[in-house]
Short mmCIF file of C-alpha atoms in Angstrom, two decimals:
data_model
loop_
_atom_site.label_atom_id
_atom_site.label_comp_id
_atom_site.label_asym_id
_atom_site.label_seq_id
_atom_site.Cartn_x
_atom_site.Cartn_y
_atom_site.Cartn_z
CA UNK A 1 -31.27 18.47 -19.11
CA UNK A 2 -27.83 17.84 -17.80
CA UNK A 3 -26.20 20.33 -20.09
CA UNK A 4 -28.59 23.00 -19.10
CA UNK A 5 -27.99 22.28 -15.46
CA UNK A 6 -24.27 22.10 -15.94
CA UNK A 7 -24.06 25.71 -17.33
CA UNK A 8 -25.96 27.09 -14.28
CA UNK A 9 -22.91 27.59 -12.20
CA UNK A 10 -21.64 29.91 -14.97
CA UNK A 11 -24.68 32.05 -14.60
CA UNK A 12 -23.60 35.16 -12.69
CA UNK A 13 -26.67 35.29 -10.55
CA UNK A 14 -26.44 31.66 -9.48
CA UNK A 15 -22.75 31.84 -9.03
CA UNK A 16 -23.10 34.93 -6.76
CA UNK A 17 -25.77 33.37 -4.69
CA UNK A 18 -23.63 30.26 -4.29
CA UNK A 19 -20.91 32.50 -3.06
CA UNK A 20 -23.26 34.29 -0.60
CA UNK A 21 -24.53 31.08 0.85
CA UNK A 22 -21.35 29.02 0.92
CA UNK A 23 -18.46 31.54 1.43
CA UNK A 24 -19.10 32.55 5.09
CA UNK A 25 -19.36 29.03 6.20
CA UNK A 26 -16.32 28.02 4.22
CA UNK A 27 -14.29 30.82 5.59
CA UNK A 28 -15.16 29.92 9.22
CA UNK A 29 -14.50 26.31 8.56
CA UNK A 30 -11.00 27.06 7.22
CA UNK A 31 -10.39 29.42 10.13
CA UNK A 32 -11.39 26.82 12.68
CA UNK A 33 -9.15 24.32 11.02
CA UNK A 34 -6.07 26.30 10.12
CA UNK A 35 -6.25 29.30 12.47
CA UNK A 36 -5.20 31.94 9.98
CA UNK A 37 -7.75 34.54 9.10
CA UNK A 38 -6.21 36.29 6.09
CA UNK A 39 -5.27 33.02 4.52
CA UNK A 40 -8.74 31.62 5.05
CA UNK A 41 -10.22 34.64 3.35
CA UNK A 42 -7.82 34.25 0.39
CA UNK A 43 -8.49 30.53 -0.02
CA UNK A 44 -12.24 31.14 -0.21
CA UNK A 45 -11.47 33.47 -3.11
CA UNK A 46 -9.19 31.04 -4.71
CA UNK A 47 -11.66 28.17 -4.40
CA UNK A 48 -14.41 30.20 -5.98
CA UNK A 49 -12.17 31.34 -8.85
CA UNK A 50 -11.55 27.75 -9.58
CA UNK A 51 -15.12 27.00 -9.45
CA UNK A 52 -15.73 29.82 -12.00
CA UNK A 53 -13.19 28.31 -14.37
CA UNK A 54 -14.85 24.93 -13.98
CA UNK A 55 -18.40 26.10 -13.77
CA UNK A 56 -19.49 24.07 -16.79
CA UNK A 57 -18.43 20.87 -15.09
CA UNK A 58 -19.63 21.60 -11.54
CA UNK A 59 -23.34 21.50 -10.96
CA UNK A 60 -24.61 24.03 -8.46
CA UNK A 61 -25.63 21.13 -6.14
CA UNK A 62 -22.05 20.02 -6.12
CA UNK A 63 -20.46 23.47 -5.64
CA UNK A 64 -20.35 23.25 -1.82
CA UNK A 65 -18.45 19.99 -1.74
CA UNK A 66 -16.28 21.22 -4.60
CA UNK A 67 -15.10 24.47 -2.96
CA UNK A 68 -14.63 22.80 0.41
CA UNK A 69 -12.27 20.29 -1.19
CA UNK A 70 -10.46 22.80 -3.32
CA UNK A 71 -9.96 25.22 -0.49
CA UNK A 72 -8.53 22.61 1.84
CA UNK A 73 -6.17 21.41 -0.83
CA UNK A 74 -4.94 24.93 -1.62
CA UNK A 75 -4.60 25.57 2.10
CA UNK A 76 -2.46 22.52 2.63
CA UNK A 77 -0.22 23.43 -0.22
CA UNK A 78 0.36 26.92 1.00
CA UNK A 79 0.82 25.95 4.63
CA UNK A 80 3.56 23.52 3.74
CA UNK A 81 5.64 26.56 2.85
CA UNK A 82 5.36 28.17 6.32
CA UNK A 83 5.04 25.82 9.17
CA UNK A 84 6.55 28.02 11.76
CA UNK A 85 4.09 30.74 12.00
CA UNK A 86 2.12 30.93 15.28
CA UNK A 87 -1.50 30.37 14.71
CA UNK A 88 -4.33 31.77 16.91
CA UNK A 89 -8.09 31.95 16.78
CA UNK A 90 -9.55 35.17 17.87
CA UNK A 91 -13.07 34.68 19.12
CA UNK A 92 -15.61 37.40 19.20
CA UNK A 93 -17.89 37.76 22.23
CA UNK A 94 -21.51 36.81 21.70
CA UNK A 95 -23.76 37.67 24.67
CA UNK A 96 -25.57 34.52 25.78
CA UNK A 97 -29.29 34.83 26.67
CA UNK A 98 -29.30 31.87 28.99
CA UNK A 99 -28.05 31.15 32.45
CA UNK A 100 -26.15 34.15 33.59
CA UNK A 101 -28.41 36.56 35.40
CA UNK A 102 -26.07 39.54 35.32
CA UNK A 103 -25.42 40.99 31.89
CA UNK A 104 -22.02 39.64 30.79
CA UNK A 105 -20.09 41.74 28.33
CA UNK A 106 -16.85 39.88 28.07
CA UNK A 107 -15.17 36.53 28.40
CA UNK A 108 -14.56 35.29 31.91
CA UNK A 109 -11.30 33.73 32.87
CA UNK A 110 -12.86 30.38 32.50
CA UNK A 111 -14.01 31.25 28.94
CA UNK A 112 -10.48 32.08 28.01
CA UNK A 113 -9.27 28.81 29.47
CA UNK A 114 -11.76 26.96 27.27
CA UNK A 115 -10.70 28.92 24.29
CA UNK A 116 -7.08 28.10 24.87
CA UNK A 117 -7.89 24.51 25.22
CA UNK A 118 -9.82 24.52 21.97
CA UNK A 119 -6.89 26.10 20.20
CA UNK A 120 -4.76 23.22 21.47
CA UNK A 121 -6.96 20.51 19.97
CA UNK A 122 -5.73 18.58 16.92
CA UNK A 123 -6.93 20.19 13.70
CA UNK A 124 -9.45 17.46 12.93
CA UNK A 125 -11.05 17.67 16.33
CA UNK A 126 -11.11 21.44 16.50
CA UNK A 127 -12.76 21.84 13.04
CA UNK A 128 -15.48 19.39 14.06
CA UNK A 129 -16.04 20.94 17.43
CA UNK A 130 -16.16 24.56 16.29
CA UNK A 131 -18.39 23.86 13.30
CA UNK A 132 -20.79 22.15 15.53
CA UNK A 133 -20.66 24.64 18.41
CA UNK A 134 -20.44 27.95 16.59
CA UNK A 135 -21.86 27.25 13.15
CA UNK A 136 -24.44 24.89 14.62
CA UNK A 137 -23.91 22.41 11.90
CA UNK A 138 -25.12 18.94 12.63
CA UNK A 139 -22.74 15.87 12.56
CA UNK A 140 -24.09 14.75 9.21
CA UNK A 141 -23.76 18.18 7.72
CA UNK A 142 -20.07 18.29 8.91
CA UNK A 143 -19.47 14.79 7.62
CA UNK A 144 -20.79 15.85 4.20
CA UNK A 145 -18.59 18.86 4.05
CA UNK A 146 -15.49 16.96 5.17
CA UNK A 147 -16.29 14.00 3.07
CA UNK A 148 -15.95 11.55 5.99
CA UNK A 149 -18.45 9.35 7.74
CA UNK A 150 -20.86 10.58 10.49
CA UNK A 151 -19.23 8.01 12.78
CA UNK A 152 -15.87 9.61 12.26
CA UNK A 153 -17.25 13.02 13.12
CA UNK A 154 -18.88 11.63 16.27
CA UNK A 155 -15.56 10.10 17.29
CA UNK A 156 -13.63 13.35 16.85
CA UNK A 157 -16.35 15.19 18.74
CA UNK A 158 -16.16 12.69 21.61
CA UNK A 159 -12.38 12.87 21.75
CA UNK A 160 -12.46 16.66 21.63
CA UNK A 161 -14.75 16.90 24.72
CA UNK A 162 -12.67 14.33 26.65
CA UNK A 163 -9.57 16.32 25.85
CA UNK A 164 -11.03 19.73 26.60
CA UNK A 165 -12.14 18.64 30.07
CA UNK A 166 -8.75 17.18 30.94
CA UNK A 167 -6.96 20.32 29.67
CA UNK A 168 -9.25 22.68 31.58
CA UNK A 169 -9.22 20.69 34.83
CA UNK A 170 -5.44 20.61 34.75
CA UNK A 171 -5.30 24.41 34.64
CA UNK A 172 -7.78 25.14 37.37
CA UNK B 1 -16.11 2.89 38.54
CA UNK B 2 -15.50 3.67 34.93
CA UNK B 3 -17.62 6.26 33.22
CA UNK B 4 -19.56 5.79 29.99
CA UNK B 5 -17.42 8.09 28.12
CA UNK B 6 -14.34 6.04 28.64
CA UNK B 7 -15.90 2.85 27.31
CA UNK B 8 -17.39 4.36 24.28
CA UNK B 9 -15.88 6.29 21.31
CA UNK B 10 -18.86 8.45 20.67
CA UNK B 11 -20.83 8.71 23.93
CA UNK B 12 -20.07 12.39 24.43
CA UNK B 13 -20.95 13.20 20.80
CA UNK B 14 -24.35 11.55 21.31
CA UNK B 15 -24.88 13.40 24.53
CA UNK B 16 -24.14 16.73 22.92
CA UNK B 17 -26.41 16.01 20.05
CA UNK B 18 -29.16 15.09 22.46
CA UNK B 19 -29.36 11.56 21.26
CA UNK B 20 -29.33 9.87 24.73
CA UNK B 21 -32.43 8.60 26.49
CA UNK B 22 -33.72 11.03 29.09
CA UNK B 23 -32.54 8.68 31.89
CA UNK B 24 -29.04 8.35 30.41
CA UNK B 25 -28.86 12.07 29.92
CA UNK B 26 -29.93 12.91 33.48
CA UNK B 27 -27.61 10.33 34.90
CA UNK B 28 -24.64 11.73 33.00
CA UNK B 29 -25.39 15.34 33.61
CA UNK B 30 -25.34 14.79 37.30
CA UNK B 31 -21.89 13.15 37.24
CA UNK B 32 -18.72 15.17 37.67
CA UNK B 33 -17.78 14.78 34.11
CA UNK B 34 -21.18 15.80 32.94
CA UNK B 35 -21.20 18.97 35.04
CA UNK B 36 -17.71 20.02 33.76
CA UNK B 37 -18.74 19.52 30.16
CA UNK B 38 -21.94 21.45 30.67
CA UNK B 39 -19.88 24.34 31.88
CA UNK B 40 -17.55 24.13 28.95
CA UNK B 41 -20.39 23.90 26.47
CA UNK B 42 -22.15 26.91 27.93
CA UNK B 43 -18.84 28.76 27.61
CA UNK B 44 -18.68 28.01 23.86
CA UNK B 45 -22.11 29.47 23.45
CA UNK B 46 -20.52 32.85 23.89
CA UNK B 47 -18.00 32.40 21.20
CA UNK B 48 -18.41 33.71 17.67
CA UNK B 49 -16.13 33.81 14.67
CA UNK B 50 -14.85 37.19 13.43
CA UNK B 51 -17.27 38.80 11.05
CA UNK B 52 -17.01 38.03 7.34
CA UNK B 53 -18.10 40.65 4.91
CA UNK B 54 -19.64 38.64 2.16
CA UNK B 55 -20.43 41.48 -0.16
CA UNK B 56 -16.99 43.01 0.16
CA UNK B 57 -15.43 39.54 -0.49
CA UNK B 58 -17.70 39.00 -3.46
CA UNK B 59 -16.69 42.31 -5.01
CA UNK B 60 -13.04 41.36 -4.47
CA UNK B 61 -13.77 38.13 -6.23
CA UNK B 62 -15.49 39.81 -9.11
CA UNK B 63 -12.39 41.88 -9.79
CA UNK B 64 -10.23 38.80 -9.97
CA UNK B 65 -12.85 36.89 -12.00
CA UNK B 66 -12.66 39.47 -14.80
CA UNK B 67 -9.29 38.24 -15.80
CA UNK B 68 -10.48 34.65 -16.13
CA UNK B 69 -12.96 33.39 -18.70
CA UNK B 70 -15.12 30.39 -17.61
CA UNK B 71 -14.66 26.95 -19.17
CA UNK B 72 -12.11 28.00 -21.73
CA UNK B 73 -11.60 25.53 -24.62
CA UNK B 74 -8.24 27.03 -25.68
CA UNK B 75 -5.82 25.66 -23.30
CA UNK B 76 -2.74 27.79 -24.00
CA UNK B 77 -3.10 31.19 -22.29
CA UNK B 78 -3.92 29.85 -18.86
CA UNK B 79 -2.11 26.53 -18.86
CA UNK B 80 -1.17 26.60 -15.21
CA UNK B 81 -4.67 27.38 -14.04
CA UNK B 82 -6.14 24.82 -16.21
CA UNK B 83 -3.84 22.27 -14.73
CA UNK B 84 -4.86 23.19 -11.17
CA UNK B 85 -8.46 23.00 -12.21
CA UNK B 86 -8.12 19.57 -13.77
CA UNK B 87 -6.69 18.31 -10.51
CA UNK B 88 -9.56 19.65 -8.39
CA UNK B 89 -12.11 18.36 -10.75
CA UNK B 90 -10.61 14.97 -10.21
CA UNK B 91 -10.95 15.45 -6.49
CA UNK B 92 -14.56 16.55 -6.68
CA UNK B 93 -15.40 13.62 -8.81
CA UNK B 94 -13.88 11.40 -6.15
CA UNK B 95 -16.01 13.00 -3.59
CA UNK B 96 -19.06 12.39 -5.72
CA UNK B 97 -18.15 8.74 -6.40
CA UNK B 98 -17.43 7.93 -2.78
CA UNK B 99 -21.01 8.38 -1.68
CA UNK B 100 -22.05 5.57 0.73
CA UNK B 101 -22.99 2.09 -0.49
CA UNK B 102 -20.60 2.24 -3.44
CA UNK B 103 -17.25 0.61 -3.49
CA UNK B 104 -14.68 2.98 -4.96
CA UNK B 105 -11.18 2.32 -6.14
CA UNK B 106 -8.89 5.12 -7.08
CA UNK B 107 -5.35 5.32 -8.36
CA UNK B 108 -2.94 8.32 -8.09
CA UNK B 109 -0.67 9.69 -10.76
CA UNK B 110 1.70 6.97 -11.75
CA UNK B 111 -0.06 4.34 -9.67
CA UNK B 112 -1.80 1.21 -10.97
CA UNK B 113 -3.99 -1.13 -8.94
CA UNK B 114 -5.28 -4.75 -9.40
CA UNK B 115 -8.82 -5.37 -8.21
CA UNK B 116 -10.76 -8.62 -7.86
CA UNK B 117 -14.45 -8.07 -8.25
CA UNK B 118 -17.12 -10.12 -6.28
CA UNK B 119 -17.64 -12.38 -9.35
CA UNK B 120 -13.90 -13.01 -9.59
CA UNK B 121 -13.51 -10.89 -12.67
CA UNK B 122 -10.32 -8.82 -12.40
CA UNK B 123 -9.71 -5.17 -13.17
CA UNK B 124 -6.36 -3.42 -13.51
CA UNK B 125 -6.81 0.27 -12.94
CA UNK B 126 -4.33 2.43 -14.74
CA UNK B 127 -2.87 5.77 -13.47
CA UNK B 128 -5.14 8.53 -12.17
CA UNK B 129 -8.43 6.61 -12.52
CA UNK B 130 -11.50 5.86 -10.58
CA UNK B 131 -13.63 2.80 -10.66
CA UNK B 132 -16.93 2.54 -8.81
CA UNK B 133 -19.54 -0.22 -8.29
CA UNK B 134 -22.37 -1.15 -5.90
CA UNK B 135 -21.34 -4.41 -4.13
CA UNK B 136 -24.91 -5.07 -3.04
CA UNK B 137 -26.36 -5.38 -6.44
CA UNK B 138 -23.21 -6.51 -8.26
CA UNK B 139 -24.22 -10.21 -8.42
CA UNK B 140 -27.51 -9.39 -10.18
CA UNK B 141 -26.23 -6.75 -12.55
CA UNK B 142 -22.51 -6.28 -13.09
CA UNK B 143 -22.39 -2.58 -13.61
CA UNK B 144 -19.33 -0.40 -13.04
CA UNK B 145 -18.49 3.25 -13.64
CA UNK B 146 -15.07 4.11 -14.85
CA UNK B 147 -13.19 7.43 -15.06
CA UNK B 148 -9.79 6.91 -16.66
CA UNK B 149 -8.35 3.71 -17.94
CA UNK B 150 -8.68 0.09 -16.85
CA UNK B 151 -8.09 -3.41 -18.21
CA UNK B 152 -10.94 -6.00 -17.56
CA UNK B 153 -10.72 -9.74 -17.49
CA UNK B 154 -14.35 -10.80 -17.15
CA UNK B 155 -15.61 -14.14 -15.90
CA UNK B 156 -18.64 -15.70 -17.67
CA UNK B 157 -22.07 -14.71 -16.34
CA UNK B 158 -24.76 -12.08 -16.75
CA UNK B 159 -24.04 -8.92 -18.67
CA UNK B 160 -20.97 -6.98 -17.59
CA UNK B 161 -21.31 -3.26 -18.19
CA UNK B 162 -18.77 -0.48 -18.00
CA UNK B 163 -20.20 2.98 -18.04
CA UNK B 164 -18.23 5.97 -18.92
CA UNK B 165 -19.32 9.53 -19.59
CA UNK B 166 -18.55 8.85 -23.31
CA UNK B 167 -20.55 5.60 -23.70
CA UNK B 168 -21.14 2.15 -22.43
CA UNK B 169 -19.20 -1.13 -22.96
CA UNK B 170 -21.20 -4.35 -22.60
CA UNK B 171 -19.56 -7.80 -22.55
CA UNK B 172 -19.87 -11.55 -21.95
CA UNK B 173 -16.78 -13.26 -20.58
CA UNK B 174 -13.79 -11.58 -22.13
CA UNK B 175 -10.91 -9.29 -21.65
CA UNK B 176 -10.64 -5.78 -22.91
CA UNK B 177 -9.26 -2.34 -22.15
CA UNK B 178 -11.24 0.86 -21.66
CA UNK B 179 -9.71 4.20 -21.67
CA UNK B 180 -11.96 7.18 -21.27
CA UNK B 181 -10.41 10.57 -20.40
CA UNK B 182 -12.01 13.95 -21.05
CA UNK B 183 -13.74 13.77 -24.39
CA UNK B 184 -12.69 10.50 -25.82
CA UNK B 185 -13.20 6.79 -25.27
CA UNK B 186 -10.78 4.05 -26.43
CA UNK B 187 -11.77 0.48 -26.28
CA UNK B 188 -9.40 -2.42 -27.23
CA UNK B 189 -10.64 -6.03 -27.07
CA UNK B 190 -8.05 -8.70 -26.21
CA UNK B 191 -10.40 -11.67 -26.24
CA UNK B 192 -14.05 -12.48 -26.62
CA UNK B 193 -16.75 -10.10 -27.92
CA UNK B 194 -17.61 -6.67 -26.69
CA UNK B 195 -20.44 -4.22 -27.52
CA UNK B 196 -19.81 -0.42 -27.34
CA UNK B 197 -22.82 1.87 -27.06
CA UNK B 198 -22.41 5.62 -27.45
CA UNK B 199 -24.71 8.45 -28.42
CA UNK B 200 -23.63 8.31 -32.09
CA UNK B 201 -22.73 4.72 -32.73
CA UNK B 202 -23.17 1.12 -31.58
CA UNK B 203 -20.33 -1.22 -32.60
CA UNK B 204 -19.60 -4.91 -31.89
CA UNK B 205 -15.88 -5.65 -31.52
CA UNK B 206 -14.20 -9.05 -31.82
CA UNK B 207 -10.82 -10.05 -30.55
CA UNK B 208 -8.06 -7.71 -31.69
CA UNK B 209 -10.57 -4.93 -32.57
CA UNK B 210 -10.17 -1.44 -31.21
CA UNK B 211 -12.03 1.80 -31.61
CA UNK B 212 -11.97 5.39 -30.58
CA UNK B 213 -14.88 7.62 -29.94
CA UNK B 214 -14.69 11.35 -29.51
CA UNK B 215 -17.77 13.16 -28.21
CA UNK B 216 -20.01 10.15 -28.97
CA UNK B 217 -18.86 9.91 -32.57
CA UNK B 218 -16.77 7.06 -33.95
CA UNK B 219 -13.40 8.51 -35.00
CA UNK B 220 -11.17 5.64 -35.66
CA UNK B 221 -11.16 1.73 -35.84
CA UNK B 222 -8.15 -0.77 -35.93
CA UNK B 223 -6.93 -4.23 -35.44
CA UNK B 224 -4.11 -5.37 -33.16
CA UNK B 225 -3.02 -9.02 -33.53
CA UNK B 226 -1.67 -11.32 -30.69
CA UNK B 227 -1.80 -8.93 -27.84
CA UNK B 228 -3.09 -10.68 -24.67
CA UNK B 229 -2.77 -7.62 -22.50
CA UNK B 230 -2.42 -3.87 -23.13
CA UNK B 231 1.14 -2.54 -23.38
CA UNK B 232 0.82 -0.52 -20.17
CA UNK B 233 0.31 -3.75 -18.30
CA UNK B 234 2.65 -6.19 -20.17
CA UNK B 235 5.56 -3.80 -20.81
CA UNK B 236 4.84 -0.71 -18.75
CA UNK B 237 4.66 1.44 -21.78
CA UNK B 238 2.16 4.14 -22.68
CA UNK B 239 1.24 3.90 -26.39
CA UNK B 240 -0.54 6.73 -28.15
CA UNK B 241 -1.84 6.51 -31.69
CA UNK B 242 -2.64 9.71 -33.63
CA UNK B 243 -4.08 11.56 -30.67
CA UNK B 244 -4.39 15.30 -30.16
CA UNK B 245 -1.12 16.61 -28.63
CA UNK B 246 -2.93 17.80 -25.63
CA UNK B 247 -3.92 14.25 -24.95
CA UNK B 248 -0.22 13.14 -25.01
CA UNK B 249 0.44 15.89 -22.45
CA UNK B 250 -2.47 14.63 -20.35
CA UNK B 251 -0.99 11.16 -20.52
CA UNK B 252 2.34 12.42 -19.23
CA UNK B 253 0.60 14.17 -16.47
CA UNK B 254 -1.32 11.11 -15.42
CA UNK B 255 1.75 8.80 -15.64
CA UNK B 256 4.16 11.03 -13.71
CA UNK B 257 1.99 13.62 -11.79
CA UNK B 258 3.95 16.43 -13.37
CA UNK B 259 2.52 19.87 -14.12
CA UNK B 260 2.87 21.28 -17.58
CA UNK B 261 2.98 24.91 -18.85
CA UNK B 262 3.48 26.03 -22.41
CA UNK B 263 4.43 29.32 -24.10
CA UNK B 264 2.97 28.24 -27.41
CA UNK B 265 -0.23 26.85 -28.65
CA UNK B 266 -0.16 23.20 -29.59
CA UNK B 267 -3.76 22.57 -30.11
CA UNK B 268 -3.58 21.54 -33.79
CA UNK B 269 -0.76 19.12 -33.36
CA UNK B 270 -1.22 15.32 -33.12
CA UNK B 271 0.99 12.72 -31.59
CA UNK B 272 1.87 9.07 -32.37
CA UNK B 273 4.40 7.19 -30.22
CA UNK B 274 5.06 5.45 -27.05
CA UNK B 275 7.07 6.13 -23.83
CA UNK B 276 8.17 4.14 -20.75
CA UNK B 277 6.11 4.62 -17.63
CA UNK B 278 9.10 4.39 -15.30
CA UNK B 279 11.28 7.12 -16.55
CA UNK B 280 9.78 10.63 -16.63
CA UNK B 281 12.82 12.32 -18.33
CA UNK B 282 12.94 9.95 -21.22
CA UNK B 283 9.15 10.00 -21.65
CA UNK B 284 9.19 13.77 -21.83
CA UNK B 285 12.09 13.68 -24.23
CA UNK B 286 10.21 11.31 -26.54
CA UNK B 287 7.04 13.36 -26.58
CA UNK B 288 8.86 16.71 -27.00
CA UNK B 289 11.26 15.54 -29.64
CA UNK B 290 8.57 14.33 -32.11
CA UNK B 291 7.44 17.97 -32.44
CA UNK B 292 10.93 19.50 -32.14
CA UNK B 293 9.92 21.27 -29.06
CA UNK B 294 12.39 23.07 -26.79
CA UNK B 295 11.48 22.62 -23.10
CA UNK B 296 12.87 22.69 -19.59
CA UNK B 297 11.98 20.12 -16.83
CA UNK B 298 12.64 20.68 -13.20
CA UNK B 299 12.80 17.26 -11.51
CA UNK B 300 12.34 18.66 -8.01
CA UNK B 301 9.20 20.64 -8.56
CA UNK B 302 7.98 18.21 -11.32
CA UNK B 303 7.34 21.17 -13.61
CA UNK B 304 7.65 20.91 -17.39
CA UNK B 305 7.75 24.18 -19.34
CA UNK B 306 7.46 24.12 -23.10
CA UNK B 307 9.45 27.05 -24.35
CA UNK B 308 8.92 26.93 -28.11
CA UNK B 309 9.82 25.18 -31.30
CA UNK B 310 13.45 24.56 -31.87
CA UNK B 311 15.00 26.69 -34.64
CA UNK B 312 17.35 24.86 -36.96
#
């Protein structure tokens, strides 16, 4: 039973569907945390290559936690080499269906301030905040992906909101 | 007046997840802070991450994947990748073992740790190992899970079980050493009586007895006299007896956290010997010299490269 399951990650179809379901989320998570788009894309590749090599040991149900861990590790290793590079997040505009009566097509000045403040958050708070806000992950989903407690996620979220408000009010 | 958010460490998170009572929510959202945050949140609703082309990325991955075979048994051609993968498997296991309600102890490369269990039994965890148990049920059934190597001194009481992926060790008040890494399991009894249960064999060991199981099958049995504690504890020495050479390299890796690459295949070689756990250069020299291997070691990057067999 276990042996059969264990080989499933080595099955091309299962492996591909794992990639399709996990890779986009992982990429955005890495991007939210480390603010480097090319590197985030590369690390997704690297993590899945390692998953392929280890497919006999990693059950499909463990694959998500596995690649999240691996990718973060690889990322930390490669970031140690180049600390100086300026990092930015480039947000795309998604028209909101609520509230604004006139049809908005781009970010307002206020939106840009919010984005700047988000970029200035510590990595741990920014990753939690953006995964919740943009990827709509629940606290417990985030906690699972990061391998921390739900409580820790809630604390980071709370701090992030406090900090964002202070930052933004200062600038207005 | 101090706001809710200043006195709490997760109030705002609860608010955002809609976990407040309707009254609390309304009260907060009519405060200055609440209004500010509502504005910020609605601004984030317009944000999206740059697009990610899954199919294109998958294609890119397929190209790279062609050069790598999955779960290779022969270690030699992709040493480096294999090393990286071993590390990450360790990490994923730790993740798996740290699920709530379990108590988990973990040692890094070169690190050992002394642990006292709820029943006053003691465990010394050797390098790069993980020990897990459930503290809530431990008093009724003393069950632990081990990855790696540990020395147990067990107080008298109900059954004491150590589970490894290679088999189970059951005892009553005794001290013994369990070393399970990859495909083998070594058990050495230092006092008392121990029972070892694996797929292929059940053995009862007395004081001084040791055995080795590979893939569930009994490979070797021996007797060691007058040793109260394993050598890695009493003398800080790692001792290896007729093990595959790859296992000696694994031991070096676990003891010192070095990475190892090799230009030649060493799969058929075996190793007998011991090295000090506090001197990486001497340890490497000992292991390499038994096979007459030429090597280079970079102390800064902790990389050992096996170049080939010395020509005389």
